[in-house]
């Protein structure tokens, strides 16, 4: 019985001694935030353009051709260019020299149209945030105006969009 009382007293001393201790100091967490930039593009219209007789002279404009939604944690710019200086042409009478500049693009509500080339041109700029931030969601208008200078055929061109930091 004497031994069991001694153990109880010792256990009680050990457990109360540990409960009275505290820590006083600082902790310095480190957070590393990487660059985040994303663009989603929605085609709002067919990418195939068929001209009527009147449109050869004045061009064919498609309002709101694409919708862009940008998410970025830094100020951004969206540039546009053509993958090649000229359209790829097929057909017996197709012209091999139709330039990318036949296509013009502009952020909806702005002017003038930027004629495409193989050199990047700034289409839009904006601030950090998601698509809910003013200016980070917008539409683009497209205009095609080959005139009468190029023969009948099927013409294709790849448009390149590049999202980068300002």
Short mmCIF file of N, CA and C in Angstrom, two decimals:
data_model
loop_
_atom_site.label_atom_id
_atom_site.label_comp_id
_atom_site.label_asym_id
_atom_site.label_seq_id
_atom_site.Cartn_x
_atom_site.Cartn_y
_atom_site.Cartn_z
N UNK A 1 0.82 -1.18 0.00
CA UNK A 1 0.00 0.00 0.00
C UNK A 1 0.87 1.25 0.00
N UNK A 2 1.96 1.18 0.71
CA UNK A 2 2.87 2.31 0.78
C UNK A 2 3.44 2.61 -0.61
N UNK A 3 3.78 1.60 -1.39
CA UNK A 3 4.31 1.80 -2.74
C UNK A 3 3.29 2.43 -3.67
N UNK A 4 2.05 2.04 -3.56
CA UNK A 4 1.05 2.59 -4.46
C UNK A 4 0.80 4.06 -4.18
N UNK A 5 0.90 4.51 -2.91
CA UNK A 5 0.74 5.94 -2.61
C UNK A 5 1.90 6.73 -3.20
N UNK A 6 3.06 6.18 -3.13
CA UNK A 6 4.23 6.87 -3.67
C UNK A 6 4.11 7.06 -5.18
N UNK A 7 3.65 6.05 -5.88
CA UNK A 7 3.46 6.14 -7.33
C UNK A 7 2.40 7.18 -7.68
N UNK A 8 1.35 7.23 -6.91
CA UNK A 8 0.29 8.20 -7.18
C UNK A 8 0.81 9.62 -6.98
N UNK A 9 1.57 9.85 -5.94
CA UNK A 9 2.13 11.17 -5.68
C UNK A 9 3.12 11.54 -6.78
N UNK A 10 3.99 10.62 -7.20
CA UNK A 10 4.95 10.89 -8.26
C UNK A 10 4.25 11.19 -9.59
N UNK A 11 3.26 10.39 -9.94
CA UNK A 11 2.52 10.62 -11.19
C UNK A 11 1.82 11.98 -11.16
N UNK A 12 1.30 12.32 -10.04
CA UNK A 12 0.60 13.59 -9.92
C UNK A 12 1.58 14.75 -10.04
N UNK A 13 2.78 14.64 -9.56
CA UNK A 13 3.79 15.69 -9.68
C UNK A 13 4.27 15.83 -11.12
N UNK A 14 4.47 14.70 -11.77
CA UNK A 14 4.93 14.73 -13.17
C UNK A 14 3.88 15.38 -14.06
N UNK A 15 2.64 15.03 -13.93
CA UNK A 15 1.61 15.55 -14.83
C UNK A 15 1.32 17.02 -14.56
N UNK A 16 1.39 17.50 -13.35
CA UNK A 16 1.13 18.91 -13.10
C UNK A 16 2.31 19.77 -13.49
N UNK A 17 3.50 19.23 -13.45
CA UNK A 17 4.67 20.00 -13.85
C UNK A 17 4.62 20.31 -15.35
N UNK A 18 4.26 19.35 -16.19
CA UNK A 18 4.19 19.55 -17.64
C UNK A 18 3.08 20.49 -18.04
N UNK A 19 2.02 20.59 -17.29
CA UNK A 19 0.87 21.43 -17.66
C UNK A 19 1.16 22.91 -17.45
N UNK A 20 2.10 23.25 -16.64
CA UNK A 20 2.38 24.63 -16.36
C UNK A 20 3.33 25.28 -17.35
N UNK A 21 3.88 24.54 -18.31
CA UNK A 21 4.84 25.09 -19.26
C UNK A 21 4.12 25.79 -20.41
N UNK A 22 4.77 26.80 -21.01
CA UNK A 22 4.22 27.48 -22.18
C UNK A 22 5.35 27.78 -23.17
N UNK A 23 4.95 28.22 -24.38
CA UNK A 23 5.92 28.55 -25.43
C UNK A 23 5.74 30.01 -25.80
N UNK A 24 6.83 30.71 -25.89
CA UNK A 24 6.78 32.10 -26.33
C UNK A 24 7.83 32.25 -27.42
N UNK A 25 7.39 32.59 -28.64
CA UNK A 25 8.31 32.71 -29.75
C UNK A 25 7.57 33.12 -31.00
N UNK A 26 8.24 33.09 -32.15
CA UNK A 26 7.60 33.45 -33.41
C UNK A 26 7.73 32.30 -34.40
N UNK A 27 6.80 32.27 -35.30
CA UNK A 27 6.82 31.31 -36.42
C UNK A 27 6.72 32.15 -37.69
N UNK A 28 7.58 31.90 -38.63
CA UNK A 28 7.61 32.66 -39.87
C UNK A 28 7.23 31.78 -41.05
N UNK A 29 5.92 31.69 -41.37
CA UNK A 29 5.54 30.88 -42.53
C UNK A 29 5.97 31.55 -43.83
N UNK A 30 6.28 30.75 -44.81
CA UNK A 30 6.67 31.25 -46.13
C UNK A 30 5.66 30.74 -47.14
N UNK A 31 5.11 31.64 -47.93
CA UNK A 31 4.16 31.28 -48.98
C UNK A 31 4.77 31.68 -50.31
N UNK A 32 4.88 30.75 -51.21
CA UNK A 32 5.41 31.03 -52.54
C UNK A 32 4.25 31.01 -53.53
N UNK A 33 3.98 32.16 -54.15
CA UNK A 33 2.89 32.27 -55.13
C UNK A 33 3.50 32.35 -56.52
N UNK A 34 3.16 31.40 -57.34
CA UNK A 34 3.68 31.34 -58.71
C UNK A 34 2.79 32.19 -59.62
N UNK A 35 3.30 32.53 -60.77
CA UNK A 35 2.54 33.25 -61.78
C UNK A 35 1.42 32.36 -62.29
N UNK A 36 0.21 32.90 -62.33
CA UNK A 36 -0.94 32.17 -62.85
C UNK A 36 -1.58 33.01 -63.93
N UNK A 37 -1.67 32.45 -65.13
CA UNK A 37 -2.31 33.13 -66.25
C UNK A 37 -3.05 32.08 -67.08
N UNK A 38 -4.34 32.33 -67.30
CA UNK A 38 -5.13 31.39 -68.09
C UNK A 38 -6.14 32.17 -68.93
N UNK A 39 -6.36 31.68 -70.12
CA UNK A 39 -7.36 32.28 -71.01
C UNK A 39 -8.26 31.17 -71.53
N UNK A 40 -9.55 31.42 -71.54
CA UNK A 40 -10.47 30.51 -72.22
C UNK A 40 -11.12 31.29 -73.36
N UNK A 41 -11.24 30.63 -74.49
CA UNK A 41 -11.78 31.26 -75.69
C UNK A 41 -13.01 30.48 -76.14
N UNK A 42 -14.08 31.20 -76.38
CA UNK A 42 -15.31 30.59 -76.88
C UNK A 42 -15.59 31.13 -78.26
N UNK A 43 -15.76 30.24 -79.23
CA UNK A 43 -16.17 30.65 -80.57
C UNK A 43 -17.67 30.89 -80.55
N UNK A 44 -18.09 32.10 -80.87
CA UNK A 44 -19.51 32.43 -80.88
C UNK A 44 -20.12 32.35 -82.28
N UNK A 45 -19.27 32.15 -83.26
CA UNK A 45 -19.74 32.10 -84.64
C UNK A 45 -18.92 31.06 -85.39
N UNK A 46 -19.43 30.62 -86.49
CA UNK A 46 -18.70 29.68 -87.33
C UNK A 46 -17.42 30.33 -87.85
N UNK A 47 -16.36 29.56 -87.90
CA UNK A 47 -15.11 30.10 -88.43
C UNK A 47 -15.07 30.03 -89.96
N UNK A 48 -16.11 29.52 -90.57
CA UNK A 48 -16.22 29.48 -92.04
C UNK A 48 -16.97 30.72 -92.50
N UNK A 49 -16.37 31.46 -93.40
CA UNK A 49 -16.98 32.69 -93.91
C UNK A 49 -17.30 32.49 -95.38
N UNK A 50 -18.56 32.71 -95.74
CA UNK A 50 -19.00 32.63 -97.14
C UNK A 50 -19.49 34.02 -97.54
N UNK A 51 -18.86 34.61 -98.54
CA UNK A 51 -19.17 35.97 -98.96
C UNK A 51 -20.35 36.01 -99.92
N UNK A 52 -21.15 37.08 -99.78
CA UNK A 52 -22.15 37.40 -100.80
C UNK A 52 -21.48 38.38 -101.76
N UNK A 53 -22.11 38.65 -102.87
CA UNK A 53 -21.55 39.56 -103.87
C UNK A 53 -21.24 40.93 -103.27
N UNK A 54 -22.14 41.48 -102.49
CA UNK A 54 -21.94 42.82 -101.90
C UNK A 54 -20.78 42.83 -100.90
N UNK A 55 -20.53 41.73 -100.23
CA UNK A 55 -19.49 41.69 -99.19
C UNK A 55 -18.07 41.66 -99.77
N UNK A 56 -17.92 41.33 -101.04
CA UNK A 56 -16.58 41.35 -101.62
C UNK A 56 -16.02 42.77 -101.63
N UNK A 57 -16.87 43.74 -101.85
CA UNK A 57 -16.42 45.13 -101.93
C UNK A 57 -16.26 45.76 -100.54
N UNK A 58 -17.18 45.46 -99.62
CA UNK A 58 -17.18 46.15 -98.33
C UNK A 58 -16.61 45.30 -97.18
N UNK A 59 -16.44 44.03 -97.39
CA UNK A 59 -15.95 43.15 -96.33
C UNK A 59 -17.09 42.54 -95.54
N UNK A 60 -16.76 41.59 -94.73
CA UNK A 60 -17.74 40.85 -93.94
C UNK A 60 -17.31 40.93 -92.48
N UNK A 61 -18.17 41.52 -91.64
CA UNK A 61 -17.85 41.69 -90.22
C UNK A 61 -18.71 40.76 -89.39
N UNK A 62 -18.07 40.09 -88.45
CA UNK A 62 -18.78 39.23 -87.50
C UNK A 62 -18.57 39.81 -86.10
N UNK A 63 -19.62 40.40 -85.56
CA UNK A 63 -19.54 40.95 -84.20
C UNK A 63 -19.50 39.82 -83.19
N UNK A 64 -18.75 40.03 -82.11
CA UNK A 64 -18.64 39.05 -81.02
C UNK A 64 -18.22 37.67 -81.53
N UNK A 65 -17.26 37.66 -82.43
CA UNK A 65 -16.78 36.41 -83.03
C UNK A 65 -16.25 35.45 -81.96
N UNK A 66 -15.46 35.97 -81.03
CA UNK A 66 -14.92 35.17 -79.92
C UNK A 66 -15.20 35.89 -78.60
N UNK A 67 -15.33 35.08 -77.54
CA UNK A 67 -15.38 35.62 -76.18
C UNK A 67 -14.14 35.13 -75.44
N UNK A 68 -13.49 36.03 -74.74
CA UNK A 68 -12.28 35.71 -73.97
C UNK A 68 -12.57 35.91 -72.49
N UNK A 69 -12.14 34.96 -71.67
CA UNK A 69 -12.20 35.06 -70.22
C UNK A 69 -10.78 34.85 -69.70
N UNK A 70 -10.27 35.84 -68.99
CA UNK A 70 -8.88 35.82 -68.54
C UNK A 70 -8.84 35.72 -67.01
N UNK A 71 -7.98 34.85 -66.51
CA UNK A 71 -7.67 34.75 -65.08
C UNK A 71 -6.17 34.93 -64.94
N UNK A 72 -5.77 35.86 -64.08
CA UNK A 72 -4.35 36.13 -63.93
C UNK A 72 -4.09 36.77 -62.57
N UNK A 73 -2.95 36.46 -61.99
CA UNK A 73 -2.59 37.12 -60.73
C UNK A 73 -1.58 38.25 -60.96
N UNK A 74 -1.52 38.73 -62.19
CA UNK A 74 -0.68 39.87 -62.52
C UNK A 74 -1.28 40.59 -63.73
N UNK A 75 -0.95 41.87 -63.92
CA UNK A 75 -1.45 42.56 -65.11
C UNK A 75 -1.04 41.79 -66.38
N UNK A 76 -1.92 41.77 -67.36
CA UNK A 76 -1.72 40.91 -68.54
C UNK A 76 -1.97 41.69 -69.83
N UNK A 77 -1.51 41.06 -70.92
CA UNK A 77 -1.84 41.54 -72.27
C UNK A 77 -2.14 40.32 -73.14
N UNK A 78 -3.12 40.46 -74.00
CA UNK A 78 -3.47 39.41 -74.96
C UNK A 78 -3.11 39.92 -76.34
N UNK A 79 -2.22 39.19 -76.99
CA UNK A 79 -1.78 39.58 -78.34
C UNK A 79 -2.37 38.61 -79.35
N UNK A 80 -2.44 39.07 -80.58
CA UNK A 80 -2.98 38.27 -81.67
C UNK A 80 -2.03 38.36 -82.86
N UNK A 81 -1.91 37.26 -83.59
CA UNK A 81 -1.10 37.24 -84.81
C UNK A 81 -1.60 36.10 -85.69
N UNK A 82 -1.07 36.06 -86.87
CA UNK A 82 -1.33 34.94 -87.79
C UNK A 82 -0.13 34.00 -87.71
N UNK A 83 -0.38 32.71 -87.80
CA UNK A 83 0.72 31.73 -87.74
C UNK A 83 1.63 31.85 -88.96
N UNK A 84 1.08 32.31 -90.08
CA UNK A 84 1.86 32.47 -91.31
C UNK A 84 1.50 33.82 -91.95
N UNK A 85 2.38 34.37 -92.77
CA UNK A 85 2.07 35.67 -93.40
C UNK A 85 0.93 35.59 -94.42
N UNK A 86 0.72 34.41 -95.03
CA UNK A 86 -0.32 34.24 -96.05
C UNK A 86 -1.24 33.08 -95.70
N UNK A 87 -2.43 33.15 -96.26
CA UNK A 87 -3.38 32.03 -96.15
C UNK A 87 -2.85 30.83 -96.91
N UNK A 88 -3.24 29.66 -96.49
CA UNK A 88 -3.01 28.44 -97.27
C UNK A 88 -4.19 28.33 -98.23
N UNK A 89 -3.91 28.11 -99.49
CA UNK A 89 -4.96 28.13 -100.51
C UNK A 89 -5.09 26.77 -101.19
N UNK A 90 -6.33 26.41 -101.51
CA UNK A 90 -6.55 25.20 -102.31
C UNK A 90 -7.67 25.48 -103.31
N UNK A 91 -7.56 24.85 -104.45
CA UNK A 91 -8.54 25.05 -105.51
C UNK A 91 -7.85 25.47 -106.80
N UNK A 92 -8.47 25.17 -107.92
CA UNK A 92 -7.88 25.42 -109.23
C UNK A 92 -7.54 26.89 -109.46
N UNK A 93 -8.38 27.80 -108.96
CA UNK A 93 -8.18 29.22 -109.22
C UNK A 93 -7.73 29.99 -107.97
N UNK A 94 -7.44 29.27 -106.91
CA UNK A 94 -7.06 29.92 -105.65
C UNK A 94 -5.73 30.66 -105.81
N UNK A 95 -5.64 31.79 -105.14
CA UNK A 95 -4.41 32.60 -105.17
C UNK A 95 -3.51 32.18 -104.01
N UNK A 96 -2.24 31.96 -104.30
CA UNK A 96 -1.30 31.53 -103.26
C UNK A 96 -0.74 32.68 -102.44
N UNK A 97 -1.14 33.91 -102.77
CA UNK A 97 -0.54 35.06 -102.10
C UNK A 97 -1.52 35.90 -101.29
N UNK A 98 -2.66 35.33 -100.86
CA UNK A 98 -3.61 36.12 -100.08
C UNK A 98 -3.03 36.34 -98.68
N UNK A 99 -2.76 37.60 -98.30
CA UNK A 99 -2.09 37.87 -97.03
C UNK A 99 -3.03 37.74 -95.83
N UNK A 100 -2.42 37.51 -94.68
CA UNK A 100 -3.18 37.42 -93.42
C UNK A 100 -3.91 38.73 -93.14
N UNK A 101 -3.43 39.83 -93.68
CA UNK A 101 -4.03 41.15 -93.42
C UNK A 101 -5.44 41.30 -93.98
N UNK A 102 -5.90 40.31 -94.75
CA UNK A 102 -7.29 40.29 -95.19
C UNK A 102 -8.22 40.20 -93.97
N UNK A 103 -7.71 39.63 -92.89
CA UNK A 103 -8.47 39.50 -91.64
C UNK A 103 -8.07 40.63 -90.69
N UNK A 104 -9.07 41.28 -90.12
CA UNK A 104 -8.85 42.30 -89.09
C UNK A 104 -9.62 41.91 -87.84
N UNK A 105 -9.06 42.21 -86.68
CA UNK A 105 -9.71 41.91 -85.40
C UNK A 105 -9.66 43.15 -84.51
N UNK A 106 -10.63 43.24 -83.61
CA UNK A 106 -10.67 44.35 -82.66
C UNK A 106 -11.49 43.91 -81.45
N UNK A 107 -11.12 44.41 -80.29
CA UNK A 107 -11.93 44.20 -79.09
C UNK A 107 -13.27 44.88 -79.34
N UNK A 108 -14.36 44.17 -79.10
CA UNK A 108 -15.70 44.72 -79.39
C UNK A 108 -15.87 46.09 -78.74
N UNK A 109 -16.43 47.01 -79.50
CA UNK A 109 -16.66 48.35 -79.01
C UNK A 109 -15.50 49.30 -79.24
N UNK A 110 -14.40 48.80 -79.79
CA UNK A 110 -13.24 49.65 -80.06
C UNK A 110 -12.99 49.73 -81.56
N UNK A 111 -12.09 50.59 -81.94
CA UNK A 111 -11.67 50.69 -83.34
C UNK A 111 -10.26 51.25 -83.34
N UNK A 112 -9.52 51.15 -84.40
CA UNK A 112 -9.84 50.46 -85.66
C UNK A 112 -9.49 48.97 -85.56
N UNK A 113 -9.88 48.24 -86.60
CA UNK A 113 -9.50 46.83 -86.70
C UNK A 113 -7.99 46.73 -86.87
N UNK A 114 -7.39 45.73 -86.25
CA UNK A 114 -5.95 45.44 -86.41
C UNK A 114 -5.83 44.37 -87.49
N UNK A 115 -5.17 44.70 -88.59
CA UNK A 115 -4.99 43.74 -89.67
C UNK A 115 -3.96 42.71 -89.23
N UNK A 116 -4.28 41.44 -89.40
CA UNK A 116 -3.38 40.38 -88.95
C UNK A 116 -2.09 40.34 -89.77
N UNK A 117 -1.03 39.96 -89.08
CA UNK A 117 0.25 39.67 -89.70
C UNK A 117 0.90 38.60 -88.83
N UNK A 118 2.09 38.17 -89.21
CA UNK A 118 2.77 37.15 -88.40
C UNK A 118 3.47 37.77 -87.18
N UNK A 119 3.29 39.07 -86.97
CA UNK A 119 3.86 39.78 -85.82
C UNK A 119 2.75 40.00 -84.79
N UNK A 120 3.06 39.74 -83.51
CA UNK A 120 2.07 39.97 -82.44
C UNK A 120 1.63 41.42 -82.40
N UNK A 121 0.32 41.61 -82.19
CA UNK A 121 -0.27 42.92 -81.95
C UNK A 121 -1.13 42.81 -80.70
N UNK A 122 -1.10 43.81 -79.85
CA UNK A 122 -1.88 43.77 -78.61
C UNK A 122 -3.36 43.94 -78.95
N UNK A 123 -4.16 42.95 -78.52
CA UNK A 123 -5.61 43.01 -78.71
C UNK A 123 -6.27 43.64 -77.48
N UNK A 124 -5.79 43.29 -76.27
CA UNK A 124 -6.39 43.81 -75.04
C UNK A 124 -5.39 43.70 -73.90
N UNK A 125 -5.59 44.53 -72.89
CA UNK A 125 -4.80 44.46 -71.65
C UNK A 125 -5.76 44.47 -70.47
N UNK A 126 -5.27 44.02 -69.31
CA UNK A 126 -6.14 44.00 -68.14
C UNK A 126 -5.36 43.84 -66.86
N UNK A 127 -6.11 43.79 -65.76
CA UNK A 127 -5.54 43.71 -64.43
C UNK A 127 -5.69 42.32 -63.85
N UNK A 128 -4.98 42.08 -62.75
CA UNK A 128 -5.07 40.77 -62.09
C UNK A 128 -6.48 40.54 -61.60
N UNK A 129 -6.86 39.28 -61.61
CA UNK A 129 -8.18 38.87 -61.16
C UNK A 129 -8.75 37.82 -62.08
N UNK A 130 -9.97 37.43 -61.80
CA UNK A 130 -10.64 36.43 -62.65
C UNK A 130 -11.53 37.14 -63.66
N UNK A 131 -12.36 36.37 -64.35
CA UNK A 131 -13.20 36.93 -65.41
C UNK A 131 -14.24 37.90 -64.87
N UNK A 132 -14.47 37.90 -63.55
CA UNK A 132 -15.42 38.83 -62.95
C UNK A 132 -14.87 40.24 -62.80
N UNK A 133 -13.57 40.41 -62.96
CA UNK A 133 -12.95 41.73 -62.87
C UNK A 133 -13.19 42.48 -64.19
N UNK A 134 -13.56 43.74 -64.09
CA UNK A 134 -13.85 44.54 -65.28
C UNK A 134 -12.67 44.48 -66.26
N UNK A 135 -12.97 44.16 -67.51
CA UNK A 135 -11.95 44.10 -68.56
C UNK A 135 -11.35 42.72 -68.76
N UNK A 136 -11.59 41.78 -67.85
CA UNK A 136 -11.00 40.45 -67.99
C UNK A 136 -11.90 39.48 -68.75
N UNK A 137 -13.07 39.92 -69.12
CA UNK A 137 -13.96 39.14 -69.98
C UNK A 137 -14.45 40.09 -71.07
N UNK A 138 -14.24 39.71 -72.32
CA UNK A 138 -14.60 40.61 -73.41
C UNK A 138 -14.80 39.82 -74.70
N UNK A 139 -15.38 40.47 -75.68
CA UNK A 139 -15.61 39.89 -77.00
C UNK A 139 -14.69 40.52 -78.03
N UNK A 140 -14.50 39.81 -79.12
CA UNK A 140 -13.68 40.29 -80.23
C UNK A 140 -14.51 40.22 -81.51
N UNK A 141 -14.41 41.28 -82.30
CA UNK A 141 -15.05 41.30 -83.62
C UNK A 141 -14.02 40.92 -84.67
N UNK A 142 -14.47 40.30 -85.74
CA UNK A 142 -13.59 39.89 -86.84
C UNK A 142 -14.15 40.44 -88.14
N UNK A 143 -13.26 40.93 -88.99
CA UNK A 143 -13.66 41.41 -90.31
C UNK A 143 -12.76 40.76 -91.36
N UNK A 144 -13.37 40.25 -92.41
CA UNK A 144 -12.62 39.70 -93.55
C UNK A 144 -12.94 40.57 -94.76
N UNK A 145 -11.88 41.00 -95.47
CA UNK A 145 -12.09 41.87 -96.61
C UNK A 145 -11.06 41.57 -97.71
N UNK A 146 -11.31 40.51 -98.48
CA UNK A 146 -10.34 40.16 -99.55
C UNK A 146 -10.53 40.99 -100.81
N UNK A 147 -11.66 41.66 -100.94
CA UNK A 147 -11.93 42.40 -102.18
C UNK A 147 -12.03 41.42 -103.36
N UNK A 148 -11.71 41.91 -104.54
CA UNK A 148 -11.79 41.09 -105.75
C UNK A 148 -10.41 40.63 -106.22
N UNK A 149 -9.39 40.80 -105.39
CA UNK A 149 -8.00 40.55 -105.80
C UNK A 149 -7.59 39.08 -105.79
N UNK A 150 -8.40 38.19 -105.23
CA UNK A 150 -7.98 36.79 -105.07
C UNK A 150 -9.02 35.86 -105.69
N UNK A 151 -8.52 34.79 -106.31
CA UNK A 151 -9.38 33.85 -107.02
C UNK A 151 -10.23 33.00 -106.09
N UNK A 152 -11.27 32.38 -106.65
CA UNK A 152 -12.13 31.51 -105.85
C UNK A 152 -11.34 30.29 -105.35
N UNK A 153 -11.63 29.87 -104.14
CA UNK A 153 -10.95 28.72 -103.56
C UNK A 153 -11.25 28.62 -102.08
N UNK A 154 -10.61 27.71 -101.45
CA UNK A 154 -10.72 27.52 -100.00
C UNK A 154 -9.43 28.05 -99.39
N UNK A 155 -9.57 28.99 -98.46
CA UNK A 155 -8.41 29.63 -97.83
C UNK A 155 -8.47 29.37 -96.32
N UNK A 156 -7.36 28.99 -95.76
CA UNK A 156 -7.31 28.75 -94.31
C UNK A 156 -6.12 29.52 -93.71
N UNK A 157 -6.33 29.93 -92.47
CA UNK A 157 -5.31 30.68 -91.74
C UNK A 157 -5.48 30.35 -90.26
N UNK A 158 -4.38 30.17 -89.56
CA UNK A 158 -4.43 29.93 -88.11
C UNK A 158 -4.18 31.26 -87.40
N UNK A 159 -5.12 31.62 -86.51
CA UNK A 159 -4.96 32.82 -85.69
C UNK A 159 -4.39 32.39 -84.34
N UNK A 160 -3.33 33.08 -83.90
CA UNK A 160 -2.64 32.73 -82.66
C UNK A 160 -2.90 33.82 -81.62
N UNK A 161 -3.35 33.40 -80.44
CA UNK A 161 -3.54 34.31 -79.30
C UNK A 161 -2.47 34.01 -78.27
N UNK A 162 -1.84 35.05 -77.74
CA UNK A 162 -0.77 34.87 -76.75
C UNK A 162 -1.08 35.73 -75.52
N UNK A 163 -1.21 35.06 -74.37
CA UNK A 163 -1.44 35.76 -73.10
C UNK A 163 -0.10 35.87 -72.38
N UNK A 164 0.28 37.08 -72.00
CA UNK A 164 1.57 37.29 -71.33
C UNK A 164 1.44 38.38 -70.28
N UNK A 165 2.43 38.48 -69.42
CA UNK A 165 2.46 39.51 -68.39
C UNK A 165 2.81 40.85 -69.02
N UNK A 166 2.25 41.92 -68.49
CA UNK A 166 2.58 43.26 -68.98
C UNK A 166 3.95 43.67 -68.49
#
